[in-house]
mmCIF file of C-alpha atoms in Angstrom:
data_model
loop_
_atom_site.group_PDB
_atom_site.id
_atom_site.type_symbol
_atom_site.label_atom_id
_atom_site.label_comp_id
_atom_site.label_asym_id
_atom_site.label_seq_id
_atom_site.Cartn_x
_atom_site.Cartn_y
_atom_site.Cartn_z
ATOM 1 C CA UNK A 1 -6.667 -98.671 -27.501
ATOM 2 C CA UNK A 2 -9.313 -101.574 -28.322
ATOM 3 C CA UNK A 3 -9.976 -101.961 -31.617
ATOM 4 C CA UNK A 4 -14.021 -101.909 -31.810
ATOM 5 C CA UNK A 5 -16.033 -102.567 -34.653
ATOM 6 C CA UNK A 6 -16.914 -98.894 -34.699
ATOM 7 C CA UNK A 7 -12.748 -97.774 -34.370
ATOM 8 C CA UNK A 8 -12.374 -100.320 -37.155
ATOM 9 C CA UNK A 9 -15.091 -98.609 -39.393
ATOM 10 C CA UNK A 10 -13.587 -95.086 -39.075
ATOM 11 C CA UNK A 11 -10.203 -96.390 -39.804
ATOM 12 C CA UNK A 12 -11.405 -97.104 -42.814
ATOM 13 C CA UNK A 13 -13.070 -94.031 -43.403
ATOM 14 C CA UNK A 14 -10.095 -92.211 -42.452
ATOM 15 C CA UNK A 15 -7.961 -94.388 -45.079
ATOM 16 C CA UNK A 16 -10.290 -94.005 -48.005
ATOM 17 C CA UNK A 17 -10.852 -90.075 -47.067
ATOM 18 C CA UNK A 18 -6.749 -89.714 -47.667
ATOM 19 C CA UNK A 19 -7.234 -92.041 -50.555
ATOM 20 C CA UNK A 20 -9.535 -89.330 -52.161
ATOM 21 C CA UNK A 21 -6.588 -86.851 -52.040
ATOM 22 C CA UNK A 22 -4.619 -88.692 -54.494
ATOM 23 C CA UNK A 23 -7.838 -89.256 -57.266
ATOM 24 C CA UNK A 24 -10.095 -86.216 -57.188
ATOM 25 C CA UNK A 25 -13.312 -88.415 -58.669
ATOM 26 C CA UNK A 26 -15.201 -87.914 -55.410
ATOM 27 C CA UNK A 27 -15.964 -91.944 -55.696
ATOM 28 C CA UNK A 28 -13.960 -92.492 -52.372
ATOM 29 C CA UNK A 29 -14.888 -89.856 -50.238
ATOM 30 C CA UNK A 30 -18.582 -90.502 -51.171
ATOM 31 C CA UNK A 31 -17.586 -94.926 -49.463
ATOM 32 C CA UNK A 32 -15.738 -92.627 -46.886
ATOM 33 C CA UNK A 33 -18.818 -91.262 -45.952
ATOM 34 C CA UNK A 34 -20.555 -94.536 -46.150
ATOM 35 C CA UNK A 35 -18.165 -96.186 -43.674
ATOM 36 C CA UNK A 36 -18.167 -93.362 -41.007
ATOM 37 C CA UNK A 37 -21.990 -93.930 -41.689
ATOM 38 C CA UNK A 38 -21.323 -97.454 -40.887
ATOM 39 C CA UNK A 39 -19.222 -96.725 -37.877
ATOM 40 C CA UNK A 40 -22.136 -94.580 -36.113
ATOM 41 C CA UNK A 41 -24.747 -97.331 -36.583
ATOM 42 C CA UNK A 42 -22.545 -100.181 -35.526
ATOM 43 C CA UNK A 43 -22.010 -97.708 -32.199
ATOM 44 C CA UNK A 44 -25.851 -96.977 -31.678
ATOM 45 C CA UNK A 45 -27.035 -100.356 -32.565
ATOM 46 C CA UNK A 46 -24.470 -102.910 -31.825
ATOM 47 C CA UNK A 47 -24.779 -104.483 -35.293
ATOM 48 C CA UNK A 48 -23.188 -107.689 -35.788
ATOM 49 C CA UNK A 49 -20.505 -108.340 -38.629
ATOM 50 C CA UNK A 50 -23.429 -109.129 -41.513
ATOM 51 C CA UNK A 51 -25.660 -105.891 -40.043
ATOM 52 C CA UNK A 52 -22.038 -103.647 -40.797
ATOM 53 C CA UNK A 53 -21.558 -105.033 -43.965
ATOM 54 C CA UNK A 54 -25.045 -104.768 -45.092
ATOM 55 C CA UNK A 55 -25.469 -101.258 -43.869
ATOM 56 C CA UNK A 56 -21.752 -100.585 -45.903
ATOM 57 C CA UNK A 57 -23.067 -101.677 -48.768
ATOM 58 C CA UNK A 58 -26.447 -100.220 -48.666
ATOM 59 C CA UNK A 59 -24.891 -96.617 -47.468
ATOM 60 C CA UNK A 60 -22.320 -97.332 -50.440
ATOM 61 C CA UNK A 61 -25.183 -97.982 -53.177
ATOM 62 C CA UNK A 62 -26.826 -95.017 -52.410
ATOM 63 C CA UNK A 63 -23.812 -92.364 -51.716
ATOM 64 C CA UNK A 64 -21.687 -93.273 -54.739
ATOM 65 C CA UNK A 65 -24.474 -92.813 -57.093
ATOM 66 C CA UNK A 66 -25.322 -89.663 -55.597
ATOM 67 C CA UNK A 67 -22.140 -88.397 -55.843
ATOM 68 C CA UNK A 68 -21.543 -89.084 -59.412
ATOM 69 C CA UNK A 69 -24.645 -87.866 -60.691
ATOM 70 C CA UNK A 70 -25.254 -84.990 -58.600
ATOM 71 C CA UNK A 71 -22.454 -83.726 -56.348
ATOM 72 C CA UNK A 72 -19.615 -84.526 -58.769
ATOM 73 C CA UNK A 73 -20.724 -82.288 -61.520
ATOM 74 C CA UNK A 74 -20.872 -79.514 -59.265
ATOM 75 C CA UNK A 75 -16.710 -79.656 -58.788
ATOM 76 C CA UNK A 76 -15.747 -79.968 -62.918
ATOM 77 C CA UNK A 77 -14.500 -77.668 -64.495
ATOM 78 C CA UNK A 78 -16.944 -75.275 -66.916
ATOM 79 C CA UNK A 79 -17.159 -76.902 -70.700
ATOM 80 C CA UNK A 80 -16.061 -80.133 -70.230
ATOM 81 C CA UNK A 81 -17.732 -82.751 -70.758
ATOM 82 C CA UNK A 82 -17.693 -86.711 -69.060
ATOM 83 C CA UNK A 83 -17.737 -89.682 -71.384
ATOM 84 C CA UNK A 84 -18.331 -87.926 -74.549
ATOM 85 C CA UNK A 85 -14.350 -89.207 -75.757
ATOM 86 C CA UNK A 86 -15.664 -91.648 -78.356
ATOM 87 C CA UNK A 87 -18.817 -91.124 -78.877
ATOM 88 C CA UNK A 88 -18.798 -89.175 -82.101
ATOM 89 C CA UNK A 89 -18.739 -85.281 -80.896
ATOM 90 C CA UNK A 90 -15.308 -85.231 -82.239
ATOM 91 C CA UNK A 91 -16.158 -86.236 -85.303
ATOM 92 C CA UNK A 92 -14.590 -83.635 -88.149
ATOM 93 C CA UNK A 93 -12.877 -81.281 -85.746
ATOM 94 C CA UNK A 94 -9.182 -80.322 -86.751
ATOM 95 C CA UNK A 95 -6.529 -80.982 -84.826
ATOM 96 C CA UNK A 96 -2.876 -80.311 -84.287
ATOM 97 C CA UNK A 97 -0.341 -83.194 -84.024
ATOM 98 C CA UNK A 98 1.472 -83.640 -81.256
ATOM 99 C CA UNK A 99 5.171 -85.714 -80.413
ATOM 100 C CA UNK A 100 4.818 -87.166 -77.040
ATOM 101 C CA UNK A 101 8.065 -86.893 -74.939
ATOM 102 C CA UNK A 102 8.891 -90.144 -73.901
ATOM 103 C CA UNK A 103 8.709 -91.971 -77.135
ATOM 104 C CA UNK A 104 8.251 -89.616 -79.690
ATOM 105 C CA UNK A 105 4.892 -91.330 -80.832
ATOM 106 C CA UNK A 106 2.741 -88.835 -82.964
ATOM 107 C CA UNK A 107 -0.851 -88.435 -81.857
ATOM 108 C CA UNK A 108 -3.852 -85.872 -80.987
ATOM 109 C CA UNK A 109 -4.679 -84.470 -77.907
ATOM 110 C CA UNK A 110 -8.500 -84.839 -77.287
ATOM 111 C CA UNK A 111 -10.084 -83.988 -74.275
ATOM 112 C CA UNK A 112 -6.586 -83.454 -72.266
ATOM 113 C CA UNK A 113 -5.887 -87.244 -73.235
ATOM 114 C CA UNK A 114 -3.110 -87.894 -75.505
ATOM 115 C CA UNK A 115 -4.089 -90.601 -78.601
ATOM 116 C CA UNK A 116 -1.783 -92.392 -81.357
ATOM 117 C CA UNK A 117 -2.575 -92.040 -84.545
ATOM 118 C CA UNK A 118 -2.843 -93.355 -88.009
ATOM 119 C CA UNK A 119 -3.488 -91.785 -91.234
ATOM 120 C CA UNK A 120 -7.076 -93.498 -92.790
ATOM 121 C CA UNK A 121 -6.365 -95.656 -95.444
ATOM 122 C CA UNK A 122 -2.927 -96.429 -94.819
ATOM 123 C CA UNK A 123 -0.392 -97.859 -92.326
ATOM 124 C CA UNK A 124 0.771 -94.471 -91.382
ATOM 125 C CA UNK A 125 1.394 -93.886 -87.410
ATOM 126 C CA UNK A 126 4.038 -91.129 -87.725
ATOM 127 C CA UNK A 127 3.164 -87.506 -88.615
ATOM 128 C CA UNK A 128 5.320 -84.338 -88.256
ATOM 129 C CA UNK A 129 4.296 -81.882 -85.242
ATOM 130 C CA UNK A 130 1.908 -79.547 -86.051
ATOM 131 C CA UNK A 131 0.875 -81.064 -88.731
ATOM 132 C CA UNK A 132 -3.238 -80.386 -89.445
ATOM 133 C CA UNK A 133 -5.439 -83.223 -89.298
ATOM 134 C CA UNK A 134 -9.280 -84.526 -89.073
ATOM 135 C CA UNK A 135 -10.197 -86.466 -86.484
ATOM 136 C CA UNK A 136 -12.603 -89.341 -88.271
ATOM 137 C CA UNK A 137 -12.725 -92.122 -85.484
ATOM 138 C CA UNK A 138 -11.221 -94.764 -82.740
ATOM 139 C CA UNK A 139 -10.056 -98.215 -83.609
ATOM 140 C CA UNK A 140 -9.686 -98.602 -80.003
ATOM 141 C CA UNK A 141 -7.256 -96.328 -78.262
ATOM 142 C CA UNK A 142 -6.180 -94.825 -81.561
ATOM 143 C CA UNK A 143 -7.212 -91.854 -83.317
ATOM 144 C CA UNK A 144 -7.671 -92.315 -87.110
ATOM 145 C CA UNK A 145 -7.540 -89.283 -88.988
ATOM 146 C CA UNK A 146 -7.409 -87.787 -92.481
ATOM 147 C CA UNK A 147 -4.820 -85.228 -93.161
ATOM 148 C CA UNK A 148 -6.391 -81.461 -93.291
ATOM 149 C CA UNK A 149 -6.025 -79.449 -96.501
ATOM 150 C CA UNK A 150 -2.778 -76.598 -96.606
ATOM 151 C CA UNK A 151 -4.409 -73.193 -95.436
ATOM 152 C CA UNK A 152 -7.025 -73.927 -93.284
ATOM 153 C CA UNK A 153 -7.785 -72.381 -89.816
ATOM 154 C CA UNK A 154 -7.264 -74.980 -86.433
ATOM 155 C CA UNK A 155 -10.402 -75.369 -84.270
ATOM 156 C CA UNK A 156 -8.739 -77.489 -81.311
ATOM 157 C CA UNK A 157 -5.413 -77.969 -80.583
#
């Protein structure tokens, strides 16, 4: 087999297609498309190395957007929300501590993402399981949090 321009171009379509398997975010199928794209103009117009890599990135500027903004919503799951992990919506919810497995850190669970902790106000990073607490901000990747008063009900766990 000679290895055209055009084979060349659906290899890699082929290889980011399987890629897509393994992440689920749509962003590589949508330059899968763009390089099978690729591979049919290169075949119907003979386009030279700079022609294939301008059509790639032109097919992939206007694909990967699309995908994200309007095919990609269309495959999550009901209720939850992109990006909004930081930006305040958690604010004042309660929460239930968790002990990861690994290293027996104590943190929340937000958003199916697991968090550290510390207790606002002090130097506090461990917390028993299950123990109630309100979710006041990041300081980067960790969750700072107030503990909850005795009694009251959990709205997220």
């Amino acid at each position: 087999m000679e290895w055209t321009p055009a084979t060349f171009w659906l290899a890699t379509a082929l290889l980011l297609g399987l890629a897509e398997l393994t992440s689920g975010a749509l962003l590589l199928l949508a330059l899968a498309f763009a390089a099978a794209l690729t591979a049919a103009a290169t075949a119907v117009f003979g386009l030279p190395l700079s022609g294939q890599l301008l059509a790639m990135g032109i097919l992939a500027g206007v694909l990967v957007p699309l995908t994200i903004k309007v095919i990609r919503p269309r495959f999550s799951p009901r209720g939850v929300a992109y990006g909004t992990t930081g930006s305040g919506v958690e604010r004042g919810k309660r929460y239930l501590t968790l002990e990861r497995d690994f290293d027996g850190a104590s943190g929340l669970k937000i958003n199916g993402d697991f968090y550290r902790l510390r207790v606002d106000g002090s130097a506090t990073t461990r917390l028993p399981p299950d123990t109630e607490v309100i979710f006041k901000e990041f300081d980067g990747t960790t969750a700072i949090v107030t503990l909850a008063e005795a009694g009251a009900s959990s709205q997220e766990q």
